[in-house]
Coordinates of C-alpha atoms in Angstrom, one line a residue:
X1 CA 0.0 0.0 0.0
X2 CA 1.5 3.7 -1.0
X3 CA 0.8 6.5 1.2
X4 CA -2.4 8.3 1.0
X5 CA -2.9 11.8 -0.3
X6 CA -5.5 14.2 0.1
X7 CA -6.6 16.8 -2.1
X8 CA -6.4 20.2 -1.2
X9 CA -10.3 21.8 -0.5
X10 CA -10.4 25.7 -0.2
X11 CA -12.6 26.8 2.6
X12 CA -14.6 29.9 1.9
X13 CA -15.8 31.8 4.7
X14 CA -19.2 33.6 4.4
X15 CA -19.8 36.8 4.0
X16 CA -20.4 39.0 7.4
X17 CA -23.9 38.9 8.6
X18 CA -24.0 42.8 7.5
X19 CA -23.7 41.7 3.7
X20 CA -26.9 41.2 2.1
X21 CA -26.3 37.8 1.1
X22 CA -25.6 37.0 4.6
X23 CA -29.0 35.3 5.2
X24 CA -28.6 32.5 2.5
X25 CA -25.2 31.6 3.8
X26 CA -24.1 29.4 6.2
X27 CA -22.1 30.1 9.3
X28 CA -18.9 30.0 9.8
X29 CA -18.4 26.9 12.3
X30 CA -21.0 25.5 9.6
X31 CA -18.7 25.6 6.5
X32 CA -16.0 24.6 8.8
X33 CA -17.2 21.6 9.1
X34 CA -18.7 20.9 5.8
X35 CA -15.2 21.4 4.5
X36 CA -13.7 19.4 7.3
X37 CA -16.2 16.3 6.1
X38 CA -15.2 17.0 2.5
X39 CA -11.3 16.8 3.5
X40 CA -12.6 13.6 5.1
X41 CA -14.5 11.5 2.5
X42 CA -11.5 12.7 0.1
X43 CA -9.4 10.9 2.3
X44 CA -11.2 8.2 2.4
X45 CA -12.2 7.5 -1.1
X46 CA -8.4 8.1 -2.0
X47 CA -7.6 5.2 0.6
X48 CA -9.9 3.0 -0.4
X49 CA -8.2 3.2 -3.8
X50 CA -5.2 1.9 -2.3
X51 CA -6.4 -0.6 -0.1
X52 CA -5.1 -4.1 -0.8
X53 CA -7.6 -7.2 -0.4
X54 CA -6.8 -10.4 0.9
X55 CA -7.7 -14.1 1.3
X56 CA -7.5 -16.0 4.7
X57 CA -7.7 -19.7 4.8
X58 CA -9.9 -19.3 8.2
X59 CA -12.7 -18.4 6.0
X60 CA -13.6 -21.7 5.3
X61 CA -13.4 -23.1 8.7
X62 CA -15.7 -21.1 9.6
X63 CA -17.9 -21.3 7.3
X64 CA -18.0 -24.8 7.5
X65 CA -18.8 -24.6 11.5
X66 CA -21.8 -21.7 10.6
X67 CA -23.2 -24.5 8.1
X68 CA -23.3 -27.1 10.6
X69 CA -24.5 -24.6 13.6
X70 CA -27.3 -23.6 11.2
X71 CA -28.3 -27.1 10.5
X72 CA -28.4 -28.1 13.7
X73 CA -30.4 -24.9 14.9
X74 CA -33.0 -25.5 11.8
X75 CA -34.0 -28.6 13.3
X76 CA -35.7 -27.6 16.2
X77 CA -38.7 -25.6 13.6
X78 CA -39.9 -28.9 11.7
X79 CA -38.9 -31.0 14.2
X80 CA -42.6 -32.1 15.2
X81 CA -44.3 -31.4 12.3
X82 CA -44.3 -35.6 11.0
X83 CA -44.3 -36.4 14.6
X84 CA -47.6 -34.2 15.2
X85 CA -50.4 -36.7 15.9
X86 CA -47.8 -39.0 18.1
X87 CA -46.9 -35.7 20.1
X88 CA -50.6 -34.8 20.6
X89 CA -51.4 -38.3 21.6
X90 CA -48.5 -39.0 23.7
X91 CA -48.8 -35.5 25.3
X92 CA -52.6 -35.2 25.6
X93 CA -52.3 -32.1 23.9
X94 CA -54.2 -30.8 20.5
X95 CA -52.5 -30.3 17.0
X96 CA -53.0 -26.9 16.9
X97 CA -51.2 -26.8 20.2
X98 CA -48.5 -29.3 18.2
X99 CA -48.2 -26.4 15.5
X100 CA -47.4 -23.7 18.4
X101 CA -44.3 -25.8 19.0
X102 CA -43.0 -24.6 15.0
X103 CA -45.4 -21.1 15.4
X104 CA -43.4 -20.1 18.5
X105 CA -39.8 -20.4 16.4
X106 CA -41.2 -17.7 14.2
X107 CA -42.9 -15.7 16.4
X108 CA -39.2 -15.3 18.5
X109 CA -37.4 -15.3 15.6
X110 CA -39.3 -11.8 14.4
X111 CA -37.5 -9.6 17.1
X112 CA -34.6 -11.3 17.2
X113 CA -33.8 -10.7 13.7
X114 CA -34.0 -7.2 14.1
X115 CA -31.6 -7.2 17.1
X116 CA -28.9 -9.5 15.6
X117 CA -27.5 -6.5 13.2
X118 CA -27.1 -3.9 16.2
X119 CA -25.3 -7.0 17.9
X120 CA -23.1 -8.0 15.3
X121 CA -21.6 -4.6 14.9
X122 CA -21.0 -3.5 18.7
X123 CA -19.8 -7.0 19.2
X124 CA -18.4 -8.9 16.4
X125 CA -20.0 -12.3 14.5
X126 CA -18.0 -14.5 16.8
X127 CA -20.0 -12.9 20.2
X128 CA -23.0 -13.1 18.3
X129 CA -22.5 -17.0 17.4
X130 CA -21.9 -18.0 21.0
X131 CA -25.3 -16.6 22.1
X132 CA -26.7 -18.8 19.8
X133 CA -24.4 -21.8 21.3
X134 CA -25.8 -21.1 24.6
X135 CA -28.9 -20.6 23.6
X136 CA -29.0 -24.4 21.5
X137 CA -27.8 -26.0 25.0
X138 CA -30.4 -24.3 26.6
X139 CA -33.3 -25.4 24.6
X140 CA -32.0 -29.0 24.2
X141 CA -31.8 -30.0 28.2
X142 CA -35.2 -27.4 28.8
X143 CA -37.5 -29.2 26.4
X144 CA -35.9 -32.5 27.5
X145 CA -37.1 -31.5 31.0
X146 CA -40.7 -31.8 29.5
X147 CA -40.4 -35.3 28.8
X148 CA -40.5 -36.6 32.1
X149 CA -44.0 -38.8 32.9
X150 CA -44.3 -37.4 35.9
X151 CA -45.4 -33.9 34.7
X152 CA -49.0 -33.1 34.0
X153 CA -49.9 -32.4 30.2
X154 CA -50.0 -28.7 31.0
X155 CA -46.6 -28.7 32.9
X156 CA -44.8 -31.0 30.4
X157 CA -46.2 -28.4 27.1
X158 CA -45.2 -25.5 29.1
X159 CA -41.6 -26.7 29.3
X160 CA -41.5 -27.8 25.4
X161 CA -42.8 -24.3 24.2
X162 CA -39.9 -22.8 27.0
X163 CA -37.3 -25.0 25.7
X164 CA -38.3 -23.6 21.5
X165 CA -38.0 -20.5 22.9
X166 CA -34.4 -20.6 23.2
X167 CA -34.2 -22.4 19.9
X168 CA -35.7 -19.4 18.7
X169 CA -33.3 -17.0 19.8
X170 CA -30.5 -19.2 18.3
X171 CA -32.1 -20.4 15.0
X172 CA -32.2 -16.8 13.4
X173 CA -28.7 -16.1 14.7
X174 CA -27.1 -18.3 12.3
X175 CA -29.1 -17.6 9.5
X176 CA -29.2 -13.9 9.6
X177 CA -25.3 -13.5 9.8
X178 CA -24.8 -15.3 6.5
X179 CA -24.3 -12.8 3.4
X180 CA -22.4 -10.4 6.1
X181 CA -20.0 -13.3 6.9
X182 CA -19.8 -14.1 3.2
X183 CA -19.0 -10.4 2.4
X184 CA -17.0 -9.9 5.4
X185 CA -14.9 -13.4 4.1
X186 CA -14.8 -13.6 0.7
X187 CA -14.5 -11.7 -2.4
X188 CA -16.4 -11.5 -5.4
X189 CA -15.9 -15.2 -6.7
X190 CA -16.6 -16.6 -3.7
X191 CA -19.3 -14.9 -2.1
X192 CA -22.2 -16.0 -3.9
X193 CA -21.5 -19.6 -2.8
X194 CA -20.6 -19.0 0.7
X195 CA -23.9 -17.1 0.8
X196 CA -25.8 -20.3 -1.0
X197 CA -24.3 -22.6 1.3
X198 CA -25.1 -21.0 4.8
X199 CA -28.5 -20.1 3.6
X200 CA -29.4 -23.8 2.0
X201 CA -27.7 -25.3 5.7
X202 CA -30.8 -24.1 7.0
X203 CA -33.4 -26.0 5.2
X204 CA -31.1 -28.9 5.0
X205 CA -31.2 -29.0 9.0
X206 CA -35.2 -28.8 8.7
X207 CA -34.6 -31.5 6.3
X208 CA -32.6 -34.0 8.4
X209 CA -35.2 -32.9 11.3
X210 CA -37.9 -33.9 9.3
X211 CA -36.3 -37.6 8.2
X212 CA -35.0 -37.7 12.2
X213 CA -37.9 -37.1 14.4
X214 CA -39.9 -39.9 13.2
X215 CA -37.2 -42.8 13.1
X216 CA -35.9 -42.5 16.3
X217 CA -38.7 -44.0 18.3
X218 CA -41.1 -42.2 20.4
X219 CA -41.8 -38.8 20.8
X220 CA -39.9 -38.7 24.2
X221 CA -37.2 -40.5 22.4
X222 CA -37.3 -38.1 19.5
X223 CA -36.9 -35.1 21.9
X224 CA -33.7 -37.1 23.6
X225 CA -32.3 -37.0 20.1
X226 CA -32.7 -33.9 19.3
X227 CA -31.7 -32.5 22.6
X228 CA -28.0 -34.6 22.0
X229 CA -27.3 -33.5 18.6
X230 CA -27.7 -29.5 19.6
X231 CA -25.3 -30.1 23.0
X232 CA -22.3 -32.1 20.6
X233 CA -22.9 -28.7 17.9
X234 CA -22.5 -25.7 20.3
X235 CA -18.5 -26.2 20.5
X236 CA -18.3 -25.3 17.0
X237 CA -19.1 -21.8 17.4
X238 CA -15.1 -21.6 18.7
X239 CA -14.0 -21.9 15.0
X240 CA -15.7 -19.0 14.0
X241 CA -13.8 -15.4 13.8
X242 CA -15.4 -12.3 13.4
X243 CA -13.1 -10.8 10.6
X244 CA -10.0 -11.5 8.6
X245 CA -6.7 -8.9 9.4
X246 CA -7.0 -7.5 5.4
X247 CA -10.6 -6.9 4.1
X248 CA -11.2 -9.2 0.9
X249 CA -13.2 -6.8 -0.9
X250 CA -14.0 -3.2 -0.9
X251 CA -17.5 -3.7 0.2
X252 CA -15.6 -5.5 3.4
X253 CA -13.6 -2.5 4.5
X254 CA -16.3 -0.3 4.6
X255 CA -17.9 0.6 7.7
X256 CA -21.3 -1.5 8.0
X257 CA -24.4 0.6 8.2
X258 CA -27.1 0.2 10.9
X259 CA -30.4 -1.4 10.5
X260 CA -31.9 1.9 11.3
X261 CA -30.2 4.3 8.2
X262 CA -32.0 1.1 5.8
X263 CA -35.3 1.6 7.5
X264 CA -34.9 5.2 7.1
X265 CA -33.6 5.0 3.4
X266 CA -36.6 2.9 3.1
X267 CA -39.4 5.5 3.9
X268 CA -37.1 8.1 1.9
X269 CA -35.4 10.0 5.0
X270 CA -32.3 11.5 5.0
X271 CA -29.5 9.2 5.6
X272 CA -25.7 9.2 5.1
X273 CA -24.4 8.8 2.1
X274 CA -23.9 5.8 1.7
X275 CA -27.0 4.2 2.8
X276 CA -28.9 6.1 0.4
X277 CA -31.3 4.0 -1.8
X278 CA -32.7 5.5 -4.9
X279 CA -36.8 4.8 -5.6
X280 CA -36.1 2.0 -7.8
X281 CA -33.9 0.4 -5.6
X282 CA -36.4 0.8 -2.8
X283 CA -39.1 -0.2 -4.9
X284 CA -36.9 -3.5 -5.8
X285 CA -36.2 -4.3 -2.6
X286 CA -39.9 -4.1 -1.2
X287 CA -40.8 -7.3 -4.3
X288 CA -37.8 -9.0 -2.9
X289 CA -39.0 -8.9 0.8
X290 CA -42.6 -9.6 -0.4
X291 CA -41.2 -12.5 -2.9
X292 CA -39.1 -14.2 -0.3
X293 CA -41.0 -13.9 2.8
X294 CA -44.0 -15.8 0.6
X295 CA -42.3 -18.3 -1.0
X296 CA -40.2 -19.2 2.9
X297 CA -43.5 -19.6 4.2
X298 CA -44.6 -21.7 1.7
X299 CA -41.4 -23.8 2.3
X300 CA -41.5 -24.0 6.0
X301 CA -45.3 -23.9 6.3
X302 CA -45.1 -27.3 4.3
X303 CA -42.1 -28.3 6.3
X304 CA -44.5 -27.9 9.6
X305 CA -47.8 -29.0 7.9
X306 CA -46.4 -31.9 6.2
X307 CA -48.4 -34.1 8.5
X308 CA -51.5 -32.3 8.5
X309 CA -51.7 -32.0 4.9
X310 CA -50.8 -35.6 3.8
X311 CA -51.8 -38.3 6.4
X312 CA -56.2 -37.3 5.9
X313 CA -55.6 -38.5 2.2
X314 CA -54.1 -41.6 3.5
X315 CA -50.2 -41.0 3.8
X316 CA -48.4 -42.0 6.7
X317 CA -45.9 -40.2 8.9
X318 CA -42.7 -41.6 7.2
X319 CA -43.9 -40.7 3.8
X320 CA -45.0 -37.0 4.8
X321 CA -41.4 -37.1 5.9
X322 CA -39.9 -38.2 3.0
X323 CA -41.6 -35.9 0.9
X324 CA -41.2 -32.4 2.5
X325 CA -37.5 -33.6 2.8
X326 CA -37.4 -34.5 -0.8
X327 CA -38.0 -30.6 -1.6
X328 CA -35.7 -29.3 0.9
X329 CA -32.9 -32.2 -0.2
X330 CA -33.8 -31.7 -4.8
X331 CA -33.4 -27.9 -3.8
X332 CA -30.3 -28.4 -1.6
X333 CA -28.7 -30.1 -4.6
X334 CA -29.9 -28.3 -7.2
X335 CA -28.4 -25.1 -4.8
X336 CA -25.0 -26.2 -4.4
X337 CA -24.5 -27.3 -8.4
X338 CA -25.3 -23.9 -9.1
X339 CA -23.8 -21.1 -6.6
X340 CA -20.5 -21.4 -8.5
X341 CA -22.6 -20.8 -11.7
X342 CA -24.0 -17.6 -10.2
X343 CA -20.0 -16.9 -8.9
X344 CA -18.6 -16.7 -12.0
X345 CA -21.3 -17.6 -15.3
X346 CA -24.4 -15.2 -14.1
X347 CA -22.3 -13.2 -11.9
X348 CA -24.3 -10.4 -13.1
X349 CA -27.7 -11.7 -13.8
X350 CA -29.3 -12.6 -10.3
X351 CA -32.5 -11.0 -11.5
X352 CA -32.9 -12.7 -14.8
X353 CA -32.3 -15.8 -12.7
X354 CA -35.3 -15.0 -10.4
X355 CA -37.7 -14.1 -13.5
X356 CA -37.2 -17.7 -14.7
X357 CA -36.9 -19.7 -11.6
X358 CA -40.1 -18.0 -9.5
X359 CA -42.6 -19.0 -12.4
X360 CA -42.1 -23.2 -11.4
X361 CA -42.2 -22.6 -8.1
X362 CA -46.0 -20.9 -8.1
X363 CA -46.9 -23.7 -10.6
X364 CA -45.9 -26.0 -8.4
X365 CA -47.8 -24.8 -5.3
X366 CA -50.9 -24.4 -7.5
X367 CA -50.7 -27.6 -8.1
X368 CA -50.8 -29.1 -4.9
X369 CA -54.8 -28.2 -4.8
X370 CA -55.2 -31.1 -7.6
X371 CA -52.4 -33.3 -6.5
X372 CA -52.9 -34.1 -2.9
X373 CA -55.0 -37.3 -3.3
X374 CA -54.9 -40.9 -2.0
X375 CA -52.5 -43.1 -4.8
X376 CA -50.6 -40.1 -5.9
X377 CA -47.0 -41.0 -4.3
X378 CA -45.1 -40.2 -7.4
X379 CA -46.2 -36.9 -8.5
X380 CA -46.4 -35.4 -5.5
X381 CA -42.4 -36.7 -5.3
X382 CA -42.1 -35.2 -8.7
X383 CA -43.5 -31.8 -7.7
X384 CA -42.0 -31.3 -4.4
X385 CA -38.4 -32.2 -6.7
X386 CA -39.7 -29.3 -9.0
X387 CA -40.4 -26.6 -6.3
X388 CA -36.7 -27.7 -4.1
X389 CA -34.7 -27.2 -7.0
X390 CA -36.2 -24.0 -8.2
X391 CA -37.1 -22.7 -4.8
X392 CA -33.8 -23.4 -3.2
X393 CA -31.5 -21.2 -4.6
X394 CA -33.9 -18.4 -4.7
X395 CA -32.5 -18.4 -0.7
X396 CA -29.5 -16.9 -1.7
X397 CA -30.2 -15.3 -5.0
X398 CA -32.9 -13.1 -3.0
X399 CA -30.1 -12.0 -0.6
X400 CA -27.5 -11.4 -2.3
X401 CA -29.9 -8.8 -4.6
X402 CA -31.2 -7.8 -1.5
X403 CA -27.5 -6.9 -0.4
X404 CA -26.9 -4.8 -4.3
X405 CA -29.7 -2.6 -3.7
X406 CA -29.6 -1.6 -0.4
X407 CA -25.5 -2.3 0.3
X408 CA -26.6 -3.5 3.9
X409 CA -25.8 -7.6 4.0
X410 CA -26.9 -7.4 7.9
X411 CA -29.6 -5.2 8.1
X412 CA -31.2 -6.6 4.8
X413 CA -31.1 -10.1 5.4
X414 CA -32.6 -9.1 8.7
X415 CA -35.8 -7.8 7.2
X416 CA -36.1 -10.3 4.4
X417 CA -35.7 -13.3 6.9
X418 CA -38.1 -11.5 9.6
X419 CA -40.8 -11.3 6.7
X420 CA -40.1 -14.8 5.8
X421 CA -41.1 -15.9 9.3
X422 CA -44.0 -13.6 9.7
X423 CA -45.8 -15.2 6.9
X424 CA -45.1 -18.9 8.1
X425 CA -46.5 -17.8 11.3
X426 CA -49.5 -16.3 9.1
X427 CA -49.5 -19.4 7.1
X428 CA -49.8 -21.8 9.6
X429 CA -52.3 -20.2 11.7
X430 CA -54.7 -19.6 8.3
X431 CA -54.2 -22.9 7.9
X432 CA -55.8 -24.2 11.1
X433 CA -58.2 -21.7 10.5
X434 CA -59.2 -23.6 7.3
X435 CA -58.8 -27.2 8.1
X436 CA -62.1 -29.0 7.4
X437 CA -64.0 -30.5 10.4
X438 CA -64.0 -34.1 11.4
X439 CA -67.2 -34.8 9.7
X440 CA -65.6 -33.6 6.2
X441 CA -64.2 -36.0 3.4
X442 CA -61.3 -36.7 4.4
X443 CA -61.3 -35.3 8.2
X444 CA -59.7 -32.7 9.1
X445 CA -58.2 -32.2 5.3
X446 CA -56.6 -29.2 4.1
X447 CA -58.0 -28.8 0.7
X448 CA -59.4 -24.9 1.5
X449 CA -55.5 -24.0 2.8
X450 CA -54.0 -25.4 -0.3
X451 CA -56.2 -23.6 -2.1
X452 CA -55.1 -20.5 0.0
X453 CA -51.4 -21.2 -0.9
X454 CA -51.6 -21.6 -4.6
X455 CA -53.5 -18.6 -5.1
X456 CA -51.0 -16.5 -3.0
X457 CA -47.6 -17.9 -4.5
X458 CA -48.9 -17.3 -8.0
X459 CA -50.2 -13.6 -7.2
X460 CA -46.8 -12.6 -5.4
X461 CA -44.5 -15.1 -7.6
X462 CA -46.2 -12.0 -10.5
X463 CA -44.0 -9.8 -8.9
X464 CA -40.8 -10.4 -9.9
X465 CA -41.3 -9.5 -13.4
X466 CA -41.0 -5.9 -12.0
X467 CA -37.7 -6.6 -10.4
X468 CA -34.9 -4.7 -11.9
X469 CA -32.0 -6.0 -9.8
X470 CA -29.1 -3.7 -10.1
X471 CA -26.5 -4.5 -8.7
X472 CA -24.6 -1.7 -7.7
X473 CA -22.2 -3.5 -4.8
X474 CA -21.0 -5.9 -7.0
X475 CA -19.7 -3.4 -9.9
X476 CA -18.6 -0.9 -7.3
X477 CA -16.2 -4.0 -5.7
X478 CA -14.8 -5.1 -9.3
X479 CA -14.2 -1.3 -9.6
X480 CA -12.0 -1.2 -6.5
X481 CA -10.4 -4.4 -7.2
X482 CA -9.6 -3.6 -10.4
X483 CA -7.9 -0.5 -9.2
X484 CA -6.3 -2.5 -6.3
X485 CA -4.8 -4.6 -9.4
X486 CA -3.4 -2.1 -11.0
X487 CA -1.4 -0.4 -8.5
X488 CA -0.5 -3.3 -6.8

């Protein structure tokens, strides 16, 4: 790195309050201090210039330790949903009390979203990950607690909804962090994928949840299980480091801006300069929030529902199982093969991307209405394959565009993650709103919710053919590394 330089500003005083044109000018201490801010950001912009950008092996170890934190964190949301008649029987308790047990992970997670950006930059992302560490060992050995016979059925509920309510706190930890880690990590050919990974670790752990809970044995058992696979996780979070010595990109070294300057930028407020969003950008980001938080509680609503939705046509728990982890596991896939294509192929066309990818998904949602019927194993298979592998990578498609337009990793995936759980919560309750009544053929279907769904998905899924997607971070980082290049 050279030595940095600043331009020379000239500071012109105003005029003496006797002049005329005293009234339109500003004080003296006033143009003081503009000038002294314009001395500033010339200094800065001209080190920035210089800066050099580095690689650090550590980003991958902890990367790989947020993946496997996040799966194991995921678990707890799902966790009951193929085990929810054996948990209402076994617990004397109702399904809809069963579906509190997922509703109560999203109902945490909505404020703790929106505090984990204020955390992670007073404190770091490593301080941040060990809340969620303690957190996991509290909900484990808590909702264990609840297991024990002796307890009545009020008593024993009380202590499972206690014990997800730490699993809340740590479940959104680990998700929310990941495009800020990924920017804060890697550079431009890199942070797609890391992005992709840590966001797809999150269904996956819903995913193994799902195929876990009902092959372990009883519900008890299940809860054992699950409570053992958080406590041997938590030592993880101490391969996680908050940042590497050298900044990778320029979008790294750059001071990261509060959740509050986005909401302001949001509703047009003044804001610094660099949080300011222009009206398409804030127009863009509102379809992205409205698109993802949709189409993630379509995903986990199934995930929860899976049960519910399946066994009154004459599926069984396994096979519920199998299929909502046949979408999360076909999107995981399909996920993974393709965050290096977005890297370096269609580096520059994540919108594009969306516009043809969203289409399938609302298809297949609409579909469901027809398809959910006795004998009709294989294409349901079929669609929930079709609705993974197009849904999946949306995850991390919709934040890193949600990162271009407002150049706020922390604070946007905050808001698009807190919408994402605010509709499953809506999703889930509207659907035991609509389930049909025992006397109905089948009992206690779904028919009326999957009715709900499709029509929703398709509306919002409209959407993104107004999406313009610029993405403004990503050329100003080839920009600066470019530059870096040059004069290095």
């Amino acid at each position: 790195m050279g030595f940095v330089m600043a331009e020379k500003i000239e500071v012109s005083l105003p005029m003496q309050s006797g002049s005329p044109e005293s009234s339109a000018e500003p004080s003296p201490s006033e143009a003081l201090k503009k000038s002294t801010e314009k001395i500033d950001e010339t200094i800065i912009d001209v080190a920035s210039e210089n800066q050099e950008y580095r690689l650090y092996k550590a980003r991958f170890t902890g990367l790989v330790a947020l993946v496997l934190l996040n799966i194991v964190a995921a678990m707890s949301w799902p966790w009951f949903g193929p085990i929810s008649n054996n948990m209402a029987a076994d617990f004397d308790i109702s399904l809809d009390q069963v579906n509190w047990l997922g509703n109560i992970v999203a109902l945490v997670y909505l404020p703790t979203a929106l505090v984990i950006p204020p955390i992670i930059s007073r404190y770091g992302i490593r301080r941040c990950c060990d809340i969620g560490a303690v957190m996991m060992i509290l909900s484990a050995w808590v909702r264990y607690a609840g297991t024990a016979r002796s307890l009545s059925s009020g008593g024993a509920y009380a202590l499972l909804m206690f014990g997800q309510f730490f699993a809340s706190i740590a479940q959104p930890i680990y998700q929310v962090m990941g495009p800020k880690y990924s920017e804060t990590w890697f550079n431009l050919n890199g942070r797609t994928t890391a992005t992709m990974i840590i966001a797809i670790s999150n269904p996956f752990g819903g995913a193994l949840g799902q195929l876990i809970s009902p092959l372990v044995g009883t519900s008890r058992q299940s809860i054992l299980v699950l409570g053992i696979i958080s406590t041997v996780a938590a030592p993880l979070v101490f391969l996680i480091r908050s940042a590497p010595p050298t900044p990778p990109t320029y979008a790294a070294s750059k001071k990261p801006l509060s959740l509050v300057s986005l909401c302001r930028a949001m509703l047009g407020l003044e804001v610094e300069p660099a949080a300011r969003m222009t009206r398409r950008e804030r127009l863009d980001f509102t379809i992205i929030v409205l698109l993802f938080g949709v189409l993630v509680a379509s995903t986990n609503g199934f995930s929860v529902l899976s049960n519910e939705i399946l066994q009154p046509v004459g599926y069984s728990s396994d096979l519920s199982g199998f299929m909502g982890a046949c979408l999360l596991l076909a999107g995981m896939v399909a996920a993974i093969a393709s965050a290096p294509l977005f890297d370096r192929v269609f580096t520059h066309h994540l919108a594009v991307s969306s516009k043809i990818l969203l289409p399938f998904v609302a298809v297949g949602w609409f579909s469901l209405i027809w398809a959910v019927r006795p004998d009709n194993t294989i294409a349901l298979f079929i669609i929930m394959g079709v609705i993974g592998v197009c849904s999946l990578p949306m995850l991390a498609i919709g934040m890193e565009l949600a990162c271009e337009v407002t150049r706020n990793p922390d604070g946007s995936s905050a808001i698009i993650w807190f919408s994402g759980n605010l509709f499953a919560v809506a999703f889930v309750l509207i659907a035991g709103a609509l389930r049909a009544g025992p006397n109905a053929s089948p009992p206690l279907n779904l028919k009326r919710y999957l009715i709900f769904e499709g029509i929703v998905d398709m509306a919002v899924c409209s959407t993104v053919f107004l999406l313009k997607g610029a993405q403004v971070r990503k050329a100003l980082d080839e920009e600066k590394t470019q530059h870096a290049r040059a004069h290095s």
